[in-house]
PDB file of C-alpha atoms in Angstrom:
ATOM      1  CA  MET A   1     -22.735  10.877 -21.437  1.00  0.00           C
ATOM      2  CA  LYS A   2     -20.781   7.831 -22.584  1.00  0.00           C
ATOM      3  CA  THR A   3     -18.947   8.093 -25.805  1.00  0.00           C
ATOM      4  CA  GLY A   4     -17.562   5.512 -28.138  1.00  0.00           C
ATOM      5  CA  ARG A   5     -13.679   6.279 -27.944  1.00  0.00           C
ATOM      6  CA  ARG A   6     -12.235   3.415 -30.077  1.00  0.00           C
ATOM      7  CA  THR A   7     -11.931   1.471 -26.881  1.00  0.00           C
ATOM      8  CA  GLY A   8     -11.785  -1.993 -28.583  1.00  0.00           C
ATOM      9  CA  ALA A   9      -9.051  -1.081 -31.101  1.00  0.00           C
ATOM     10  CA  VAL A  10      -5.890  -0.709 -29.101  1.00  0.00           C
ATOM     11  CA  ALA A  11      -6.405  -3.882 -27.572  1.00  0.00           C
ATOM     12  CA  THR A  12      -7.050  -5.744 -30.523  1.00  0.00           C
ATOM     13  CA  LEU A  13      -3.882  -4.784 -32.041  1.00  0.00           C
ATOM     14  CA  VAL A  14      -2.069  -5.712 -29.060  1.00  0.00           C
ATOM     15  CA  GLY A  15      -3.096  -8.920 -28.614  1.00  0.00           C
ATOM     16  CA  ALA A  16      -2.235  -9.687 -32.041  1.00  0.00           C
ATOM     17  CA  LEU A  17       0.900  -7.796 -33.237  1.00  0.00           C
ATOM     18  CA  GLY A  18       2.458  -6.756 -29.751  1.00  0.00           C
ATOM     19  CA  LEU A  19       3.492  -2.955 -29.862  1.00  0.00           C
ATOM     20  CA  SER A  20       2.705  -2.547 -33.601  1.00  0.00           C
ATOM     21  CA  VAL A  21       4.183   0.625 -35.008  1.00  0.00           C
ATOM     22  CA  LEU A  22       0.965   0.420 -36.636  1.00  0.00           C
ATOM     23  CA  ASN A  23      -0.640   2.026 -33.371  1.00  0.00           C
ATOM     24  CA  ALA A  24       2.309   3.714 -31.838  1.00  0.00           C
ATOM     25  CA  PRO A  25       1.451   7.742 -31.872  1.00  0.00           C
ATOM     26  CA  THR A  26       2.607   9.379 -35.323  1.00  0.00           C
ATOM     27  CA  ALA A  27       5.746  11.437 -34.545  1.00  0.00           C
ATOM     28  CA  GLN A  28       4.728  14.931 -35.562  1.00  0.00           C
ATOM     29  CA  ALA A  29       5.044  18.249 -34.199  1.00  0.00           C
ATOM     30  CA  ALA A  30       1.947  20.395 -35.736  1.00  0.00           C
ATOM     31  CA  ASP A  31      -0.102  21.687 -32.846  1.00  0.00           C
ATOM     32  CA  THR A  32      -3.574  19.998 -32.676  1.00  0.00           C
ATOM     33  CA  GLY A  33      -5.087  22.224 -30.339  1.00  0.00           C
ATOM     34  CA  ILE A  34      -6.095  19.312 -27.811  1.00  0.00           C
ATOM     35  CA  THR A  35      -5.256  19.476 -24.358  1.00  0.00           C
ATOM     36  CA  VAL A  36      -4.616  16.512 -22.054  1.00  0.00           C
ATOM     37  CA  SER A  37      -4.605  16.937 -18.510  1.00  0.00           C
ATOM     38  CA  ASP A  38      -5.147  15.249 -14.739  1.00  0.00           C
ATOM     39  CA  ILE A  39      -3.139  12.274 -15.875  1.00  0.00           C
ATOM     40  CA  VAL A  40      -3.527   9.471 -13.332  1.00  0.00           C
ATOM     41  CA  ILE A  41      -1.325   5.999 -13.865  1.00  0.00           C
ATOM     42  CA  ASN A  42      -2.159   3.186 -11.627  1.00  0.00           C
ATOM     43  CA  ASN A  43      -3.590   5.642  -8.904  1.00  0.00           C
ATOM     44  CA  GLY A  44       0.125   7.011  -8.532  1.00  0.00           C
ATOM     45  CA  LYS A  45       1.362   3.649  -7.247  1.00  0.00           C
ATOM     46  CA  PRO A  46       4.452   1.664  -9.097  1.00  0.00           C
ATOM     47  CA  ILE A  47       3.434  -0.976 -11.679  1.00  0.00           C
ATOM     48  CA  VAL A  48       4.417  -4.380 -10.564  1.00  0.00           C
ATOM     49  CA  VAL A  49       5.069  -7.035 -13.452  1.00  0.00           C
ATOM     50  CA  GLY A  50       5.560 -10.682 -13.253  1.00  0.00           C
ATOM     51  CA  THR A  51       6.755 -13.211 -15.905  1.00  0.00           C
ATOM     52  CA  THR A  52       3.714 -14.356 -17.609  1.00  0.00           C
ATOM     53  CA  LYS A  53       0.411 -12.403 -16.288  1.00  0.00           C
ATOM     54  CA  GLU A  54      -0.771  -9.697 -18.184  1.00  0.00           C
ATOM     55  CA  VAL A  55      -1.058  -6.583 -16.510  1.00  0.00           C
ATOM     56  CA  GLU A  56      -3.782  -3.781 -16.994  1.00  0.00           C
ATOM     57  CA  PRO A  57      -2.887  -0.405 -14.379  1.00  0.00           C
ATOM     58  CA  PRO A  58      -5.790   1.668 -14.563  1.00  0.00           C
ATOM     59  CA  ILE A  59      -5.356   5.206 -15.987  1.00  0.00           C
ATOM     60  CA  SER A  60      -7.756   8.431 -16.336  1.00  0.00           C
ATOM     61  CA  PHE A  61      -7.385  11.769 -17.712  1.00  0.00           C
ATOM     62  CA  ASP A  62      -9.280  15.147 -18.977  1.00  0.00           C
ATOM     63  CA  ILE A  63      -9.446  16.358 -22.660  1.00  0.00           C
ATOM     64  CA  ALA A  64     -10.213  19.742 -24.105  1.00  0.00           C
ATOM     65  CA  LEU A  65     -10.774  20.055 -27.713  1.00  0.00           C
ATOM     66  CA  PRO A  66      -9.832  22.913 -29.788  1.00  0.00           C
ATOM     67  CA  SER A  67     -12.277  24.844 -32.201  1.00  0.00           C
ATOM     68  CA  GLY A  68     -14.137  23.225 -34.922  1.00  0.00           C
ATOM     69  CA  TYR A  69     -14.297  19.755 -33.073  1.00  0.00           C
ATOM     70  CA  SER A  70     -16.797  17.980 -30.057  1.00  0.00           C
ATOM     71  CA  THR A  71     -17.101  15.646 -28.087  1.00  0.00           C
ATOM     72  CA  SER A  72     -20.165  14.304 -29.749  1.00  0.00           C
ATOM     73  CA  ASN A  73     -18.218  13.418 -33.007  1.00  0.00           C
ATOM     74  CA  PRO A  74     -15.238  11.085 -31.020  1.00  0.00           C
ATOM     75  CA  SER A  75     -13.887   9.765 -34.530  1.00  0.00           C
ATOM     76  CA  ARG A  76     -12.514  13.206 -35.440  1.00  0.00           C
ATOM     77  CA  TYR A  77      -9.945  13.191 -32.470  1.00  0.00           C
ATOM     78  CA  ASP A  78      -7.739  10.962 -30.586  1.00  0.00           C
ATOM     79  CA  ALA A  79      -5.638  11.873 -27.321  1.00  0.00           C
ATOM     80  CA  TYR A  80      -4.168   9.298 -24.702  1.00  0.00           C
ATOM     81  CA  PRO A  81      -1.108   9.159 -22.615  1.00  0.00           C
ATOM     82  CA  PHE A  82       1.505   6.255 -22.728  1.00  0.00           C
ATOM     83  CA  LEU A  83       4.673   5.136 -21.225  1.00  0.00           C
ATOM     84  CA  TYR A  84       8.024   5.500 -22.777  1.00  0.00           C
ATOM     85  CA  ARG A  85      11.763   5.368 -22.278  1.00  0.00           C
ATOM     86  CA  GLY A  86      14.349   6.962 -23.934  1.00  0.00           C
ATOM     87  CA  SER A  87      13.685   9.538 -26.954  1.00  0.00           C
ATOM     88  CA  ILE A  88       9.908   9.823 -27.583  1.00  0.00           C
ATOM     89  CA  LYS A  89      10.135   9.820 -31.173  1.00  0.00           C
ATOM     90  CA  THR A  90      12.362   6.849 -30.921  1.00  0.00           C
ATOM     91  CA  ALA A  91       9.689   4.710 -29.143  1.00  0.00           C
ATOM     92  CA  ALA A  92       6.805   6.429 -31.102  1.00  0.00           C
ATOM     93  CA  ASP A  93       8.552   5.414 -34.373  1.00  0.00           C
ATOM     94  CA  THR A  94       9.616   1.681 -33.308  1.00  0.00           C
ATOM     95  CA  GLY A  95       7.175   1.131 -30.536  1.00  0.00           C
ATOM     96  CA  GLU A  96      10.227  -0.149 -28.322  1.00  0.00           C
ATOM     97  CA  ASN A  97      10.420   1.170 -24.982  1.00  0.00           C
ATOM     98  CA  PHE A  98       6.643   2.140 -25.423  1.00  0.00           C
ATOM     99  CA  ILE A  99       3.681   1.015 -23.228  1.00  0.00           C
ATOM    100  CA  GLN A 100       0.187   2.149 -24.334  1.00  0.00           C
ATOM    101  CA  PRO A 101      -3.594   1.902 -23.268  1.00  0.00           C
ATOM    102  CA  GLY A 102      -5.191  -1.071 -23.838  1.00  0.00           C
ATOM    103  CA  SER A 103      -8.394   0.205 -23.853  1.00  0.00           C
ATOM    104  CA  TYR A 104     -10.077   3.352 -22.465  1.00  0.00           C
ATOM    105  CA  THR A 105     -13.657   5.273 -22.708  1.00  0.00           C
ATOM    106  CA  CYS A 106     -14.005   8.610 -22.673  1.00  0.00           C
ATOM    107  CA  TYR A 107     -17.136  10.353 -20.963  1.00  0.00           C
ATOM    108  CA  GLU A 108     -18.457  13.877 -21.841  1.00  0.00           C
ATOM    109  CA  THR A 109     -18.775  16.797 -19.817  1.00  0.00           C
ATOM    110  CA  ASP A 110     -19.809  19.188 -22.576  1.00  0.00           C
ATOM    111  CA  SER A 111     -19.222  19.694 -26.096  1.00  0.00           C
ATOM    112  CA  LYS A 112     -15.375  20.392 -25.461  1.00  0.00           C
ATOM    113  CA  HIS A 113     -14.254  18.505 -22.522  1.00  0.00           C
ATOM    114  CA  ALA A 114     -14.381  14.786 -21.720  1.00  0.00           C
ATOM    115  CA  HIS A 115     -13.153  12.648 -18.775  1.00  0.00           C
ATOM    116  CA  CYS A 116     -11.381   9.312 -19.852  1.00  0.00           C
ATOM    117  CA  GLU A 117     -10.813   5.864 -18.118  1.00  0.00           C
ATOM    118  CA  GLY A 118      -9.239   2.774 -19.070  1.00  0.00           C
ATOM    119  CA  ASN A 119      -6.005   0.497 -18.827  1.00  0.00           C
ATOM    120  CA  LEU A 120      -2.545   0.519 -19.942  1.00  0.00           C
ATOM    121  CA  TYR A 121      -1.509  -2.971 -21.474  1.00  0.00           C
ATOM    122  CA  ILE A 122       1.273  -4.742 -20.364  1.00  0.00           C
ATOM    123  CA  ASP A 123       2.255  -8.356 -21.614  1.00  0.00           C
ATOM    124  CA  PRO A 124       5.795  -9.837 -20.257  1.00  0.00           C
ATOM    125  CA  HIS A 125       5.349 -12.582 -23.021  1.00  0.00           C
ATOM    126  CA  PRO A 126       8.571 -12.496 -25.054  1.00  0.00           C
ATOM    127  CA  SER A 127       6.699 -11.690 -28.361  1.00  0.00           C
ATOM    128  CA  GLN A 128       5.357  -8.331 -26.991  1.00  0.00           C
ATOM    129  CA  GLU A 129       8.513  -6.711 -25.796  1.00  0.00           C
ATOM    130  CA  HIS A 130       6.955  -4.606 -23.312  1.00  0.00           C
ATOM    131  CA  VAL A 131       9.254  -5.876 -20.627  1.00  0.00           C
ATOM    132  CA  ASP A 132      12.227  -7.799 -22.268  1.00  0.00           C
ATOM    133  CA  SER A 133      15.092  -6.747 -20.045  1.00  0.00           C
ATOM    134  CA  ASN A 134      15.560  -6.445 -16.516  1.00  0.00           C
ATOM    135  CA  SER A 135      16.645  -3.022 -17.045  1.00  0.00           C
ATOM    136  CA  ASP A 136      12.736  -2.122 -17.874  1.00  0.00           C
ATOM    137  CA  ALA A 137      12.371  -2.169 -14.220  1.00  0.00           C
ATOM    138  CA  THR A 138      13.344   1.568 -13.872  1.00  0.00           C
ATOM    139  CA  THR A 139      11.304   5.191 -13.992  1.00  0.00           C
ATOM    140  CA  TRP A 140       9.292   5.399 -17.171  1.00  0.00           C
ATOM    141  CA  LYS A 141       8.273   8.650 -18.518  1.00  0.00           C
ATOM    142  CA  VAL A 142       4.828   9.934 -19.448  1.00  0.00           C
ATOM    143  CA  GLY A 143       4.036  11.302 -23.109  1.00  0.00           C
ATOM    144  CA  VAL A 144       0.923  12.050 -24.826  1.00  0.00           C
ATOM    145  CA  SER A 145      -0.469  11.087 -28.528  1.00  0.00           C
ATOM    146  CA  LEU A 146      -2.749  13.859 -29.920  1.00  0.00           C
ATOM    147  CA  LYS A 147      -4.218  13.258 -33.564  1.00  0.00           C
ATOM    148  CA  LEU A 148      -6.957  15.135 -35.319  1.00  0.00           C
ATOM    149  CA  TRP A 149      -8.782  13.337 -38.149  1.00  0.00           C
ATOM    150  CA  LYS A 150     -10.296  14.487 -41.394  1.00  0.00           C
ATOM    151  CA  ALA A 151     -13.949  14.018 -42.099  1.00  0.00           C
ATOM    152  CA  ASP A 152     -12.741  11.020 -44.670  1.00  0.00           C
ATOM    153  CA  GLY A 153     -10.894   9.747 -41.995  1.00  0.00           C
ATOM    154  CA  GLY A 154      -7.357  10.313 -42.797  1.00  0.00           C
ATOM    155  CA  LEU A 155      -4.844  12.306 -40.517  1.00  0.00           C
ATOM    156  CA  LYS A 156      -5.304  15.891 -40.549  1.00  0.00           C
ATOM    157  CA  THR A 157      -2.126  16.304 -38.155  1.00  0.00           C
ATOM    158  CA  GLY A 158      -0.607  14.879 -34.861  1.00  0.00           C
ATOM    159  CA  GLU A 159       2.037  15.700 -32.092  1.00  0.00           C
ATOM    160  CA  LEU A 160       3.684  14.031 -29.255  1.00  0.00           C
ATOM    161  CA  GLU A 161       3.833  15.788 -25.812  1.00  0.00           C
ATOM    162  CA  THR A 162       6.508  15.030 -23.014  1.00  0.00           C
ATOM    163  CA  ARG A 163       5.191  15.461 -19.607  1.00  0.00           C
ATOM    164  CA  SER A 164       7.006  15.729 -16.132  1.00  0.00           C
ATOM    165  CA  ALA A 165       5.314  13.086 -14.677  1.00  0.00           C
ATOM    166  CA  THR A 166       7.126   9.498 -14.130  1.00  0.00           C
ATOM    167  CA  THR A 167       5.786   6.177 -13.376  1.00  0.00           C
ATOM    168  CA  ARG A 168       8.210   3.168 -12.005  1.00  0.00           C
ATOM    169  CA  LEU A 169       7.966  -0.115 -13.496  1.00  0.00           C
ATOM    170  CA  LYS A 170       9.172  -2.921 -10.855  1.00  0.00           C
ATOM    171  CA  ARG A 171       9.784  -6.599 -10.972  1.00  0.00           C
ATOM    172  CA  ALA A 172       7.219  -8.940  -9.294  1.00  0.00           C
ATOM    173  CA  ALA A 173       8.490 -11.095  -6.372  1.00  0.00           C
ATOM    174  CA  LYS A 174       7.317 -14.137  -4.454  1.00  0.00           C
ATOM    175  CA  ALA A 175       7.564 -15.503  -1.108  1.00  0.00           C
ATOM    176  CA  THR A 176       7.145 -18.883   0.317  1.00  0.00           C
ATOM    177  CA  THR A 177       6.225 -19.672   4.312  1.00  0.00           C
ATOM    178  CA  ASN A 178       6.363 -23.189   6.129  1.00  0.00           C
ATOM    179  CA  ALA A 179       6.170 -23.289   9.798  1.00  0.00           C
ATOM    180  CA  SER A 180       7.338 -27.089  11.218  1.00  0.00           C
ATOM    181  CA  PRO A 181       6.533 -28.890  13.634  1.00  0.00           C
ATOM    182  CA  GLU A 182       2.510 -28.941  13.003  1.00  0.00           C
ATOM    183  CA  PRO A 183       1.002 -29.342  15.841  1.00  0.00           C
ATOM    184  CA  VAL A 184       3.687 -28.097  18.446  1.00  0.00           C
ATOM    185  CA  THR A 185       4.378 -28.293  21.932  1.00  0.00           C
ATOM    186  CA  LYS A 186       4.005 -24.651  23.785  1.00  0.00           C
ATOM    187  CA  GLY A 187       7.355 -23.513  24.686  1.00  0.00           C
ATOM    188  CA  LYS A 188       9.137 -26.021  22.130  1.00  0.00           C
ATOM    189  CA  PRO A 189      10.681 -24.449  18.805  1.00  0.00           C
ATOM    190  CA  ILE A 190       8.962 -23.661  15.748  1.00  0.00           C
ATOM    191  CA  THR A 191      11.028 -23.282  12.525  1.00  0.00           C
ATOM    192  CA  VAL A 192      10.133 -21.028   9.941  1.00  0.00           C
ATOM    193  CA  THR A 193      11.453 -21.502   6.376  1.00  0.00           C
ATOM    194  CA  GLY A 194      10.554 -20.100   3.173  1.00  0.00           C
ATOM    195  CA  LYS A 195      12.131 -18.780  -0.166  1.00  0.00           C
ATOM    196  CA  LEU A 196      12.194 -15.088  -1.830  1.00  0.00           C
ATOM    197  CA  THR A 197      12.102 -15.140  -5.542  1.00  0.00           C
ATOM    198  CA  ARG A 198      12.135 -12.035  -8.236  1.00  0.00           C
ATOM    199  CA  ALA A 199      10.775 -12.094 -11.863  1.00  0.00           C
ATOM    200  CA  ASN A 200      13.686 -12.503 -14.425  1.00  0.00           C
ATOM    201  CA  TRP A 201      12.447 -10.490 -17.402  1.00  0.00           C
ATOM    202  CA  SER A 202      14.984 -11.511 -19.826  1.00  0.00           C
ATOM    203  CA  THR A 203      14.454 -15.254 -18.997  1.00  0.00           C
ATOM    204  CA  LYS A 204      10.655 -15.119 -17.975  1.00  0.00           C
ATOM    205  CA  LYS A 205      11.316 -17.050 -15.032  1.00  0.00           C
ATOM    206  CA  TYR A 206      11.788 -16.524 -11.179  1.00  0.00           C
ATOM    207  CA  ASP A 207      15.325 -16.450  -9.877  1.00  0.00           C
ATOM    208  CA  ALA A 208      16.383 -16.643  -6.276  1.00  0.00           C
ATOM    209  CA  TYR A 209      16.718 -13.518  -4.455  1.00  0.00           C
ATOM    210  CA  SER A 210      19.992 -13.368  -2.310  1.00  0.00           C
ATOM    211  CA  GLY A 211      20.758 -10.807   0.507  1.00  0.00           C
ATOM    212  CA  ARG A 212      17.493  -9.567   1.057  1.00  0.00           C
ATOM    213  CA  THR A 213      15.962  -8.838   4.574  1.00  0.00           C
ATOM    214  CA  VAL A 214      12.621 -10.330   5.006  1.00  0.00           C
ATOM    215  CA  SER A 215      10.340  -9.910   7.849  1.00  0.00           C
ATOM    216  CA  LEU A 216       8.349 -12.848   9.747  1.00  0.00           C
ATOM    217  CA  GLN A 217       5.251 -11.972  10.376  1.00  0.00           C
ATOM    218  CA  PHE A 218       2.617 -13.569  13.092  1.00  0.00           C
ATOM    219  CA  ARG A 219      -0.950 -13.292  13.687  1.00  0.00           C
ATOM    220  CA  ALA A 220      -2.343 -15.080  16.587  1.00  0.00           C
ATOM    221  CA  LYS A 221      -5.600 -16.954  16.187  1.00  0.00           C
ATOM    222  CA  GLY A 222      -8.779 -14.777  16.868  1.00  0.00           C
ATOM    223  CA  THR A 223      -7.200 -11.592  15.986  1.00  0.00           C
ATOM    224  CA  ASP A 224      -7.016  -9.720  12.824  1.00  0.00           C
ATOM    225  CA  SER A 225      -3.486  -8.235  12.455  1.00  0.00           C
ATOM    226  CA  TYR A 226      -0.138  -9.153  12.021  1.00  0.00           C
ATOM    227  CA  LYS A 227       3.084  -8.441  13.980  1.00  0.00           C
ATOM    228  CA  THR A 228       6.561  -8.739  12.650  1.00  0.00           C
ATOM    229  CA  VAL A 229       8.407 -10.836  15.416  1.00  0.00           C
ATOM    230  CA  LYS A 230      11.748 -11.558  13.970  1.00  0.00           C
ATOM    231  CA  LYS A 231      13.655 -10.455  10.621  1.00  0.00           C
ATOM    232  CA  ALA A 232      16.249 -12.997   8.362  1.00  0.00           C
ATOM    233  CA  THR A 233      18.435 -12.477   5.336  1.00  0.00           C
ATOM    234  CA  THR A 234      17.941 -14.648   2.478  1.00  0.00           C
ATOM    235  CA  SER A 235      20.706 -16.946   1.670  1.00  0.00           C
ATOM    236  CA  SER A 236      22.322 -17.286  -2.132  1.00  0.00           C
ATOM    237  CA  THR A 237      19.344 -19.436  -3.058  1.00  0.00           C
ATOM    238  CA  GLY A 238      16.923 -17.122  -1.334  1.00  0.00           C
ATOM    239  CA  GLY A 239      15.983 -19.258   1.360  1.00  0.00           C
ATOM    240  CA  LEU A 240      15.313 -18.265   4.585  1.00  0.00           C
ATOM    241  CA  LYS A 241      15.062 -19.896   7.980  1.00  0.00           C
ATOM    242  CA  THR A 242      14.320 -18.701  11.611  1.00  0.00           C
ATOM    243  CA  THR A 243      13.121 -20.269  14.782  1.00  0.00           C
ATOM    244  CA  VAL A 244      10.728 -18.908  17.490  1.00  0.00           C
ATOM    245  CA  THR A 245       8.899 -20.130  20.492  1.00  0.00           C
ATOM    246  CA  ALA A 246       5.595 -21.538  20.780  1.00  0.00           C
ATOM    247  CA  THR A 247       3.169 -19.638  22.585  1.00  0.00           C
ATOM    248  CA  VAL A 248      -0.162 -19.028  21.147  1.00  0.00           C
ATOM    249  CA  ASP A 249      -2.130 -20.878  17.903  1.00  0.00           C
ATOM    250  CA  GLY A 250      -1.501 -18.656  15.082  1.00  0.00           C
ATOM    251  CA  SER A 251      -0.242 -17.997  11.467  1.00  0.00           C
ATOM    252  CA  TYR A 252       2.938 -17.098  10.193  1.00  0.00           C
ATOM    253  CA  ARG A 253       3.947 -15.596   7.276  1.00  0.00           C
ATOM    254  CA  TRP A 254       7.324 -14.035   5.340  1.00  0.00           C
ATOM    255  CA  VAL A 255       6.933 -10.250   4.084  1.00  0.00           C
ATOM    256  CA  TYR A 256       9.214  -8.510   1.847  1.00  0.00           C
ATOM    257  CA  TYR A 257       8.681  -4.793   1.372  1.00  0.00           C
ATOM    258  CA  GLY A 258      10.382  -4.278  -2.035  1.00  0.00           C
ATOM    259  CA  ASN A 259      12.586  -1.810  -3.294  1.00  0.00           C
ATOM    260  CA  SER A 260      13.115   0.569  -5.998  1.00  0.00           C
ATOM    261  CA  THR A 261      13.099  -2.289  -8.405  1.00  0.00           C
ATOM    262  CA  THR A 262      11.237  -4.954  -6.824  1.00  0.00           C
ATOM    263  CA  GLY A 263       7.502  -5.142  -5.865  1.00  0.00           C
ATOM    264  CA  VAL A 264       6.328  -6.182  -2.221  1.00  0.00           C
ATOM    265  CA  ALA A 265       6.289 -10.032  -2.085  1.00  0.00           C
ATOM    266  CA  THR A 266       3.808 -11.919   0.921  1.00  0.00           C
ATOM    267  CA  GLY A 267       4.132 -15.532   1.596  1.00  0.00           C
ATOM    268  CA  ALA A 268       0.846 -17.588   2.216  1.00  0.00           C
ATOM    269  CA  ALA A 269       0.229 -17.602   5.850  1.00  0.00           C
ATOM    270  CA  ASP A 270       1.148 -21.374   7.525  1.00  0.00           C
ATOM    271  CA  TYR A 271      -1.211 -22.152  10.667  1.00  0.00           C
ATOM    272  CA  VAL A 272       0.237 -23.688  13.728  1.00  0.00           C
ATOM    273  CA  ASP A 273      -1.384 -25.581  16.066  1.00  0.00           C
ATOM    274  CA  VAL A 274       0.216 -25.056  19.564  1.00  0.00           C
ATOM    275  CA  ARG A 275      -0.824 -27.546  22.389  1.00  0.00           C
TER     276      ARG A 275
END
């Protein structure tokens, strides 16, 4: 059975106010008796964020309720995981270095247990302060906000729990590809150029990413897979350039496989007709 778990409330506040402390978990230590388990964020993969596009990584978790509370009355309890950096109390109190769900829905498994699914909400816009520094490209801790509500809607008790799990945030990267001449005579050289850039969360622009090893891949016409044929290192301006010998028709692309702070970048393929 699907329960109504305030699925729109968080998303509304995020869109209007950013990481509002009005919606941050209350930094209290009283035991609620709620258990949150089996937390999965972004399917266990790093979260990659650019400079403008909102990102909504999937989350899932299970909850178990204490005596006196039932999943049939979801207005009486609140429980969800979030990401934070530094002190969990500071993140909760200020809303800084704090990423929470945009929305989630819980499905009753019985009167005391529910499985919940939804999304975190990350907006790189400067007004949101979700990722406002390149130092945010690091490992974030997982915390849990737990609250019990009175019948009249007032807060009964709330607590924050730290977890050993972590999630890594990465800066998005972009790659371009241009192969020429087109068409080309068989046996003649093809020059493949491109550029690698990376999101700068401080300026909200993409900057040249120098000194990176990038793979040139080729897929012959009529085949399904790409194969790496060469590697090159980006220049101080992020530029890429290499030559290959024309043999058969096919597509070239540059691929950067990322690192601990930067996501994978795959350039759009450029098709070359060999005659």
